[in-house]
Tab-separated table of C-alpha atoms in Angstrom:
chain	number	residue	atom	x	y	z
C	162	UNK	CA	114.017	111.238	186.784
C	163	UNK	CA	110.639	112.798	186.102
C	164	UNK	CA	112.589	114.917	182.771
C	165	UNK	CA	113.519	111.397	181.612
C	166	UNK	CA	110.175	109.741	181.655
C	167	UNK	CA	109.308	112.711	179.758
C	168	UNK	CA	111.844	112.379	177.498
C	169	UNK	CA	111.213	108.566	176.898
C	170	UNK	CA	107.663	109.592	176.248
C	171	UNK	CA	107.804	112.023	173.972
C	172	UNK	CA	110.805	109.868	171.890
C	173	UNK	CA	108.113	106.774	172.335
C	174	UNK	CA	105.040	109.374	170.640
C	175	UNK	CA	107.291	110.183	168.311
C	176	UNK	CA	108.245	106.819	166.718
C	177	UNK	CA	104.569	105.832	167.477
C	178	UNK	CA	103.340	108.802	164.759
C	179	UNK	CA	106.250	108.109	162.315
C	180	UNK	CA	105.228	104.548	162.334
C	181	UNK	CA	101.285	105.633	162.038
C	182	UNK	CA	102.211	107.773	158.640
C	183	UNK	CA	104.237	105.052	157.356
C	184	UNK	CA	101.200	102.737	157.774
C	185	UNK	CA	98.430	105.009	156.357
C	186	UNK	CA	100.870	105.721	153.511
C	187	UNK	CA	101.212	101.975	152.839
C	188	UNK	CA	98.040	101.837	152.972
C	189	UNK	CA	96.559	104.764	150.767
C	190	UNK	CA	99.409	103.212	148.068
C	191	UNK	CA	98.085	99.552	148.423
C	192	UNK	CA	94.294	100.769	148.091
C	193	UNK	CA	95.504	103.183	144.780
C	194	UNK	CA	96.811	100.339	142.893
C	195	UNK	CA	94.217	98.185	143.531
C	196	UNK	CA	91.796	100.581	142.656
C	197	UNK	CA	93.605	101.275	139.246
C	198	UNK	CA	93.899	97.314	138.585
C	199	UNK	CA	89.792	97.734	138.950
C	200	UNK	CA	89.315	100.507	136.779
C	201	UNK	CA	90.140	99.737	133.449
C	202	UNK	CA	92.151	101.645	130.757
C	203	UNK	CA	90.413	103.272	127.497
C	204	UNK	CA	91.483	103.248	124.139
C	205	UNK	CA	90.212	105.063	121.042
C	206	UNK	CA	88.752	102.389	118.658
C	207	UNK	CA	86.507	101.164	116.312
C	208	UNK	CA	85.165	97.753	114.834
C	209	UNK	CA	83.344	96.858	111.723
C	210	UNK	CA	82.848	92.954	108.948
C	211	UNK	CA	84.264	92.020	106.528
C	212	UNK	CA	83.007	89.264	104.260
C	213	UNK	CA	84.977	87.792	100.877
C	214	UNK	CA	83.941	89.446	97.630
C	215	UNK	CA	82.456	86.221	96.108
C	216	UNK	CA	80.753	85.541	99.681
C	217	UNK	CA	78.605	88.431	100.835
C	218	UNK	CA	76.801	88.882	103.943
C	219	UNK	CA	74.166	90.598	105.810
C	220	UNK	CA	74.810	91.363	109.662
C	221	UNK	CA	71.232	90.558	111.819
C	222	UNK	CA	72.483	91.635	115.245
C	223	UNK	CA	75.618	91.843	117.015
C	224	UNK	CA	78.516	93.212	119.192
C	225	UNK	CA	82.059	93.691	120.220
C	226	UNK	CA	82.028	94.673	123.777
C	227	UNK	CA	80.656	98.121	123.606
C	228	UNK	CA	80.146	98.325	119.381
C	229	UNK	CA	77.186	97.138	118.150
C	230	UNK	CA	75.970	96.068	114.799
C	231	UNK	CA	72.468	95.902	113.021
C	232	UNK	CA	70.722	94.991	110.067
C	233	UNK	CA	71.014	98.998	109.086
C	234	UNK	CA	74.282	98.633	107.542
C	235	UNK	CA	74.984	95.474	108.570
C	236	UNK	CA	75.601	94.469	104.657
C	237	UNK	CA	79.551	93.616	103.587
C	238	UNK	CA	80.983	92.268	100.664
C	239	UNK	CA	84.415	94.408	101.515
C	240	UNK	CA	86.889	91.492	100.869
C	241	UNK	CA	88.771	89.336	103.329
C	242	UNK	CA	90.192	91.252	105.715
C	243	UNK	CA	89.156	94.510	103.907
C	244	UNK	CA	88.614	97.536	106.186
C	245	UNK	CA	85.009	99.350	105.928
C	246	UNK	CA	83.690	102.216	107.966
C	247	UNK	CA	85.569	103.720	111.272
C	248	UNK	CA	83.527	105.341	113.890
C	249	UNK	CA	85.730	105.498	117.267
C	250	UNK	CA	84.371	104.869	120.055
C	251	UNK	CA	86.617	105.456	123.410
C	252	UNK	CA	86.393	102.441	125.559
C	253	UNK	CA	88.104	99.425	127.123
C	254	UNK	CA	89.027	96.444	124.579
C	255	UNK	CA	86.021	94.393	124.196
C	256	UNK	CA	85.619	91.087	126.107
C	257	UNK	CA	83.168	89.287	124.143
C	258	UNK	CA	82.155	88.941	120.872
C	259	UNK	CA	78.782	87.870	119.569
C	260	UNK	CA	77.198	88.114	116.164
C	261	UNK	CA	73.854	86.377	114.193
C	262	UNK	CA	74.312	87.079	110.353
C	263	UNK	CA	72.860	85.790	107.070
C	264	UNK	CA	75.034	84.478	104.363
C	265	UNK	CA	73.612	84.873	101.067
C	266	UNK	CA	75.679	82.227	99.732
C	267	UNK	CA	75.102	79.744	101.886
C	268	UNK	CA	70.911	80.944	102.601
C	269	UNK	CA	71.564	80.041	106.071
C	270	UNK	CA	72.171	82.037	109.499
C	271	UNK	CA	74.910	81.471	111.421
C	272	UNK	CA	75.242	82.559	115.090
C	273	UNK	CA	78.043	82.835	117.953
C	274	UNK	CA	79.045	83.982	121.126
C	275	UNK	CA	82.947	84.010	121.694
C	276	UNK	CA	85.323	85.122	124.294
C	277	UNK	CA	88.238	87.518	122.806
C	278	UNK	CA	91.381	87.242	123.371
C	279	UNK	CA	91.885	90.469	125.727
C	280	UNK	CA	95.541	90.455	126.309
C	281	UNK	CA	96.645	89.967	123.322
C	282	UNK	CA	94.484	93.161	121.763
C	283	UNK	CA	95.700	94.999	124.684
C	284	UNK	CA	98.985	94.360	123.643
C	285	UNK	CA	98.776	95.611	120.281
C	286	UNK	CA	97.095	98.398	121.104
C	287	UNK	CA	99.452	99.858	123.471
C	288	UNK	CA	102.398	98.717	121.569
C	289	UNK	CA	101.786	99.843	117.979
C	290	UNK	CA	104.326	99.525	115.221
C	291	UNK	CA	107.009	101.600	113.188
C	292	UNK	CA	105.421	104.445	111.745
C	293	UNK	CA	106.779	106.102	107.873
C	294	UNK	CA	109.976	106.778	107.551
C	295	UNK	CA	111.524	110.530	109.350
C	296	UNK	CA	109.316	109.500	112.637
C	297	UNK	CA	111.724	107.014	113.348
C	298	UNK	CA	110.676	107.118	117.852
C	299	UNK	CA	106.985	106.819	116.953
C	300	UNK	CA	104.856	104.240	116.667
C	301	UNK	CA	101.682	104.314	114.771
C	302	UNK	CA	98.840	102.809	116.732
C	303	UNK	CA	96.235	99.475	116.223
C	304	UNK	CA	92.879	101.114	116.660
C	305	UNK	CA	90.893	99.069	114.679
C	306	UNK	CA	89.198	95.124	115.053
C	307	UNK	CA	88.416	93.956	111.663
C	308	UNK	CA	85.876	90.830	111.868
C	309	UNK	CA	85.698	88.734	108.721
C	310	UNK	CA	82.827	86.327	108.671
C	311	UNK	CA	83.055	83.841	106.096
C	312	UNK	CA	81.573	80.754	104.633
C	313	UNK	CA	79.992	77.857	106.693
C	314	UNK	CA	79.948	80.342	109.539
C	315	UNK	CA	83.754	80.331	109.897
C	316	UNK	CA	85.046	83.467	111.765
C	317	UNK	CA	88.339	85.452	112.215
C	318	UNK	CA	89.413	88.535	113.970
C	319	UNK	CA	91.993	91.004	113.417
C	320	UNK	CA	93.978	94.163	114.788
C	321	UNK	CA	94.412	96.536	112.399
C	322	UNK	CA	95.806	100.105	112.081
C	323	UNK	CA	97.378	101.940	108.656
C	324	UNK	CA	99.066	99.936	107.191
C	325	UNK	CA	99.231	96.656	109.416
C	326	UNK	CA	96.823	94.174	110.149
C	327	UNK	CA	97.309	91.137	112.867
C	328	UNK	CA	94.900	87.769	113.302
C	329	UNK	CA	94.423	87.383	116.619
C	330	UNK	CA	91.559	85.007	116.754
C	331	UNK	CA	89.734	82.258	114.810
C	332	UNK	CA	85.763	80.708	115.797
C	333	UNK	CA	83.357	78.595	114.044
C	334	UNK	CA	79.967	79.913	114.704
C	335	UNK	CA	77.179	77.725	114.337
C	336	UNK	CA	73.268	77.536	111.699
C	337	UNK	CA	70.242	78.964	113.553
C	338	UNK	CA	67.011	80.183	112.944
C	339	UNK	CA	65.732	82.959	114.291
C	340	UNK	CA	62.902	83.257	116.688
C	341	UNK	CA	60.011	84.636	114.731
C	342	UNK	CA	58.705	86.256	118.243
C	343	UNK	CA	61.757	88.664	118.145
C	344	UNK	CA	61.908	89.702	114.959
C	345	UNK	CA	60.936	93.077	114.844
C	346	UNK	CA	58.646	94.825	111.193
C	347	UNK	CA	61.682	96.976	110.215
C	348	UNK	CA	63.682	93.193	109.880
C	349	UNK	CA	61.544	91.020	108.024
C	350	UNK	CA	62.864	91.993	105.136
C	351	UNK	CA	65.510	89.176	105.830
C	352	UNK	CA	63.615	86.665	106.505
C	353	UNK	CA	61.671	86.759	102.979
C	354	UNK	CA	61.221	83.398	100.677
C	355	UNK	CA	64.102	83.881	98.186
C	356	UNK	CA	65.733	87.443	99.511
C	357	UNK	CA	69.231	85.277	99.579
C	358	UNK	CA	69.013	84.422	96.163
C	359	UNK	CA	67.474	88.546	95.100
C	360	UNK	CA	70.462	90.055	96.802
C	361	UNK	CA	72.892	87.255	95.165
C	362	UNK	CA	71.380	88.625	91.675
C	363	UNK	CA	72.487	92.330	92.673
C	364	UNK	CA	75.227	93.563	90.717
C	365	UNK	CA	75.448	96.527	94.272
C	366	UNK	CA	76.446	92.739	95.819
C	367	UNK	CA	78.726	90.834	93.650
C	368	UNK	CA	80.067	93.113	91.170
C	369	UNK	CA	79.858	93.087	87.595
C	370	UNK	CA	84.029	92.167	87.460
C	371	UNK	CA	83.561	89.309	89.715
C	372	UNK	CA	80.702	87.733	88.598
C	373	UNK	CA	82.958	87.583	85.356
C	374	UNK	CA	85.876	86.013	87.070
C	375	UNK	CA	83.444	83.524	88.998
C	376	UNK	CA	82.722	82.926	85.051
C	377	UNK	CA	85.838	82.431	84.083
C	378	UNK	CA	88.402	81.215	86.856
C	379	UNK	CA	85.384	79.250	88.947
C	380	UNK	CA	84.238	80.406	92.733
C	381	UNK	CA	86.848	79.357	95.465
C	382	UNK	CA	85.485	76.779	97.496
C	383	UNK	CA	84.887	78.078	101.199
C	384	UNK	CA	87.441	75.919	102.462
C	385	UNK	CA	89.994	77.893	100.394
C	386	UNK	CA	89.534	80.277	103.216
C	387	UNK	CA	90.650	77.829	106.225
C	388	UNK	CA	93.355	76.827	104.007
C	389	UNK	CA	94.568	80.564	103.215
C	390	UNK	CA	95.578	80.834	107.080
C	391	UNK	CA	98.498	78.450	107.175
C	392	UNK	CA	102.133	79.835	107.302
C	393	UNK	CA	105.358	79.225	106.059
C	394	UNK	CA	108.575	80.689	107.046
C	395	UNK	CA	109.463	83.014	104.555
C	396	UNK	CA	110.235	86.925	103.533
C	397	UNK	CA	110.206	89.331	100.743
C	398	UNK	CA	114.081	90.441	99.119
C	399	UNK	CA	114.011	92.856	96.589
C	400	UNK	CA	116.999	93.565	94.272
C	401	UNK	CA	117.030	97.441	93.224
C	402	UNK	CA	119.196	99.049	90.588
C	403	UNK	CA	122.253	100.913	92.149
C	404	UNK	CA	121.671	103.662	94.014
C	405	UNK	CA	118.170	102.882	94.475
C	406	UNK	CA	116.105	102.287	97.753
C	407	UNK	CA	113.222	101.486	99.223
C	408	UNK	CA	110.753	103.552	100.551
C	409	UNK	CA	108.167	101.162	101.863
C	410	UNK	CA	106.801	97.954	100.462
C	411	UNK	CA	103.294	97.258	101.791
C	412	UNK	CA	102.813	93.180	101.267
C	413	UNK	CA	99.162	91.267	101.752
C	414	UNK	CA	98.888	87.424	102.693
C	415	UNK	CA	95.844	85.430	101.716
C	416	UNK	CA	95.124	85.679	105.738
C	417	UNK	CA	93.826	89.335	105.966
C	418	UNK	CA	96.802	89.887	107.310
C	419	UNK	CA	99.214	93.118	106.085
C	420	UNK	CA	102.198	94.549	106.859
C	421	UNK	CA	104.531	97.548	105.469
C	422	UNK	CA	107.850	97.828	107.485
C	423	UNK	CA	108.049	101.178	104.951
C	424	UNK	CA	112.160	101.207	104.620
C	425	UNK	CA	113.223	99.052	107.273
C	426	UNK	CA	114.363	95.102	106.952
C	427	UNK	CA	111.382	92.594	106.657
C	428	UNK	CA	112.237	89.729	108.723
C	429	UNK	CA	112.245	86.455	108.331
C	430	UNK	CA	108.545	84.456	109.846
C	431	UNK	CA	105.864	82.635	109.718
C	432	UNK	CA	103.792	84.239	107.188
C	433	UNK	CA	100.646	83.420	105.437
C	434	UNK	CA	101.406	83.153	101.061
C	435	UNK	CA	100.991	86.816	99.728
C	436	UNK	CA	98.771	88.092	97.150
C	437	UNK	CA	99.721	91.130	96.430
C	438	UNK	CA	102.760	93.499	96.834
C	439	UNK	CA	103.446	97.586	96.261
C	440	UNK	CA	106.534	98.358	96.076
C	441	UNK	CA	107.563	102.015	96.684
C	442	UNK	CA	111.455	102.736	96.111
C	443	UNK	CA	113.279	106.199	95.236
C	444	UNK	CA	116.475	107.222	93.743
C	445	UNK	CA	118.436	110.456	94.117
C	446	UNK	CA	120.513	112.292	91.748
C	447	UNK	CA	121.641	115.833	93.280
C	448	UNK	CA	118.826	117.390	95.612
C	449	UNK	CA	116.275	115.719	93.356
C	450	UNK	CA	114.945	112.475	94.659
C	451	UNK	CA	112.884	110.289	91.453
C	452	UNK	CA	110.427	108.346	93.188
C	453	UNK	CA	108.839	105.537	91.468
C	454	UNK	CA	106.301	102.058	92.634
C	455	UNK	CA	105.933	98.248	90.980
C	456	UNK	CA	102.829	96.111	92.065
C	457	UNK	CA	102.662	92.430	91.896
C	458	UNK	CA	99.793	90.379	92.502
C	459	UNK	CA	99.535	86.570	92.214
C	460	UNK	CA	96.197	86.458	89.121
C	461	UNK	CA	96.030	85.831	85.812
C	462	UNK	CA	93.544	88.745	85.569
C	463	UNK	CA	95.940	90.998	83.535
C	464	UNK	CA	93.450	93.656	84.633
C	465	UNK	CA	94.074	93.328	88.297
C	466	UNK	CA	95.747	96.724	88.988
C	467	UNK	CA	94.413	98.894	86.524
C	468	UNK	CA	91.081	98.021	88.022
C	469	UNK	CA	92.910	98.777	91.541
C	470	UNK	CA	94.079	102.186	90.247
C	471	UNK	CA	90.327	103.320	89.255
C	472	UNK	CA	88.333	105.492	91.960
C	473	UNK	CA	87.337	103.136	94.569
C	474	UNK	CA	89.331	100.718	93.533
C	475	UNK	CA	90.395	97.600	95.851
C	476	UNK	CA	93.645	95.370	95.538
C	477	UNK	CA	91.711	92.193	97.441
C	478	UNK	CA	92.323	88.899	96.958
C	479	UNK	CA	92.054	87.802	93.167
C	480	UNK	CA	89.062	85.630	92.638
C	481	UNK	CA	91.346	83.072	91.201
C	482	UNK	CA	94.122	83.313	93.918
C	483	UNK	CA	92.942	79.547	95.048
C	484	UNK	CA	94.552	78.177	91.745
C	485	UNK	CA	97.486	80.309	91.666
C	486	UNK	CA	100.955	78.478	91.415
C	487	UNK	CA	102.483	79.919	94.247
C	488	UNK	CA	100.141	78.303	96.369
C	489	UNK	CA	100.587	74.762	94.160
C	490	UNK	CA	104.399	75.618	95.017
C	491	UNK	CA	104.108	76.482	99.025
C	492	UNK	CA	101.464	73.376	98.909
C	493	UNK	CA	103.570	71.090	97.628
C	494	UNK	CA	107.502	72.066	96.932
C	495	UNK	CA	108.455	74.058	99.781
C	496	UNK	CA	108.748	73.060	103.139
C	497	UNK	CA	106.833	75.411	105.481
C	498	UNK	CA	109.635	74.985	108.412
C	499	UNK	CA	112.831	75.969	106.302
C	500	UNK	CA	113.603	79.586	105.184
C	501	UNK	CA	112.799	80.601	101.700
C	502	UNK	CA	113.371	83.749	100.121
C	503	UNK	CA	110.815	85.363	97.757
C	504	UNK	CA	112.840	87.501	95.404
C	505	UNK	CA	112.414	90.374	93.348
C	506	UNK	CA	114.472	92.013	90.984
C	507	UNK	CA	113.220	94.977	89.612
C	508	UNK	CA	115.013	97.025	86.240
C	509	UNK	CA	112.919	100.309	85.274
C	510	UNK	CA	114.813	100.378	81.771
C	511	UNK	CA	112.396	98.214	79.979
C	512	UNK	CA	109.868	99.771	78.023
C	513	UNK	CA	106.845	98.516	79.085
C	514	UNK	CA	105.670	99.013	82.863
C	515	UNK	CA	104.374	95.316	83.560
C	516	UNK	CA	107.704	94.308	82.250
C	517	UNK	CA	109.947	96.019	85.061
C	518	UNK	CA	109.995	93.127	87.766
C	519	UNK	CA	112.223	90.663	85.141
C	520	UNK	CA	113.193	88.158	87.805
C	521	UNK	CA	110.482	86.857	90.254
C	522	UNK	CA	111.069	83.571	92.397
C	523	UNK	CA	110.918	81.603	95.449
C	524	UNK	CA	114.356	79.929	96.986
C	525	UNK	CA	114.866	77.427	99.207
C	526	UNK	CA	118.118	75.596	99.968
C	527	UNK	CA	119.508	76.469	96.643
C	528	UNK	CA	116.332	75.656	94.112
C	529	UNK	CA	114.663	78.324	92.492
C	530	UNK	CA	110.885	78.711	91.983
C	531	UNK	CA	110.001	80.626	89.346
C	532	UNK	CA	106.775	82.814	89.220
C	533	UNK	CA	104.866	83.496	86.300
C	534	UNK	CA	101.248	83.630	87.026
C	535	UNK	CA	101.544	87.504	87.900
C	536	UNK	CA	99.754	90.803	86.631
C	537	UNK	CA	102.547	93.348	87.572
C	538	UNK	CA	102.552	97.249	87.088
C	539	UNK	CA	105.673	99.374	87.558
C	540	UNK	CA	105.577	103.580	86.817
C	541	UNK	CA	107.032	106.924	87.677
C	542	UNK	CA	105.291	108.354	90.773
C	543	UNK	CA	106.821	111.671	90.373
């Protein structure tokens, strides 16, 4: 009797200590995940402005979670959505964004405080997109947030990495003036009688070439800029000669936004209008492969590319893109819920190379839009 008490109690310490494990292990793994949900994950990254060519600006203060910016190369005049300096930092996505700046345009400062949308920049980061062609299972990554400040204190945010770049957020920031208390001897510089109006007169600011197209074409009105972000369902098709294929086609929409699917399919979406496309397509005879690109931008600056193809040369958004007719057509022709197909036919035979694209239009439900207000350039890369 006494060996079965024994028996029962040993059986009874037994399930007691198997249960006691199973509790502290529950345990440890409940505290370990909600200890990781508290410590947040790190990415590589970095942040810089942008400002519109034709709308510089001057950065007072300002920061993007853990990135700060200054008057000491706070200066931009980079193009919308045009990437400047990258110095990573490694740290979570930023939560907040707040900025004071000065636009030269408009002689005013404009100031803001704005929450970001986390999640979605999370998102991006950790999902990337296709990478080149031969790295078919890897995905290049978004490390980049691209902040465009433009006129009447409007603001927008992208995601960037090579090749791609995402909105992901749109604020309206509001005039201020500065309290003279806080500003500091190494910043008074800004605050000058008439230093808008010096800087506006620098060539360093607004560039000899656009101060001619201002000339000639007229400035876009800032709200050019608000209008730029609307979409339309559309997408690129490119007719190649036989035998001939694409290698990647890297397109720009008048929203900052990019995107290069390099030799995949380019769906059909909601896109902003483009402004400019490079078009990179091969053909192979035997083991040698002829590799060759055509450029299209929507201008009637027939200098547009070669300008592009000097050193430190930029393909942004033509000074006169505002009163381009593809945006007359999207406007007021096509409507922005129905398909359309942007096509492009492309015949390297012709002599001269801004001659090669010899069929360019927009279709939707059987009409044809054709575009003519183009400076294209077409060549042998190789």
């Amino acid at each position: 009797m006494i060996k079965q008490q024994s028996v029962v109690r040993k059986n009874n310490i037994k399930k007691y200590n198997i249960l006691l494990c199973f509790i502290i292990i529950l345990v440890i793994t409940v505290v370990t995940i909600t200890m990781s949900s508290y410590i947040e994950k790190k990415y590589e990254w970095a942040a810089d402005i942008c400002a519109p060519r034709e709308y510089p600006v001057e950065v007072y203060t300002g920061a993007a979670g853990g990135y700060f910016f200054s008057q000491m190369g706070g200066f931009s005049n980079s193009g919308w959505g045009g990437l400047g300096s990258i110095d990573y930092i490694k740290a979570p996505v930023p939560d907040r964004l707040d900025m004071t700046w000065l636009s030269y345009v408009d002689n005013k400062f404009y100031k803001g405080d704005w929450k970001l949308p986390t999640e979605k920049i999370k998102e991006l980061f950790d999902e990337g997109f296709p990478a080149r062609p031969g790295l078919e299972n890897v995905k290049e990554p978004y490390d980049y947030i691209n902040i465009g400040l433009g006129p009447k204190g409007m603001v927008v945010v992208w995601v960037a990495g090579a090749g791609s770049q995402v909105e992901v957020a749109r604020f309206q920031a509001h005039e201020t003036v500065v309290d003279p208390k806080l500003i500091i001897e190494s910043e008074m510089y800004m605050f000058r009688k008439g230093y808008s109006q010096h800087r506006l007169e620098n060539n360093f600011v607004i560039s000899e070439d656009v101060r001619e197209q201002i000339k000639q074409y007229g400035c876009p009105q800032s709200e050019a800029y608000e209008a730029y972000r609307e979409k339309y369902l559309w997408k690129p098709k490119v007719i190649l000669p036989e035998g001939c294929k694409i290698t990647s086609m890297y397109v720009k929409m008048c929203n900052g936004e990019k995107e290069d699917p390099y030799d995949k399919p380019i769906d059909m979406k909601y896109r902003a209008i483009p402004y400019a496309f490079q078009i990179y397509w091969s053909i192979t005879s035997g083991k040698k492969e002829r590799r060759f690109v055509s450029r299209i931008a929507f201008t009637n600056d027939k200098e547009y590319w070669a300008k592009y193809l000097k050193p430190m040369g930029q393909d942004e958004i033509p000074v006169d893109f505002d009163k381009n007719e593809i945006r007359m057509l999207y406007k007021e022709h096509l409507d922005k819920n129905k398909s359309a197909e942007m096509v492009i036919k492309i015949d390297p035979t012709k002599q001269e190379d801004d001659k090669w694209v010899v069929d360019f239009y927009v279709e939707q439900e059987g009409k044809k839009y054709n575009l003519n207000q183009n400076c294209q350039d077409s060549g042998k890369l190789n």
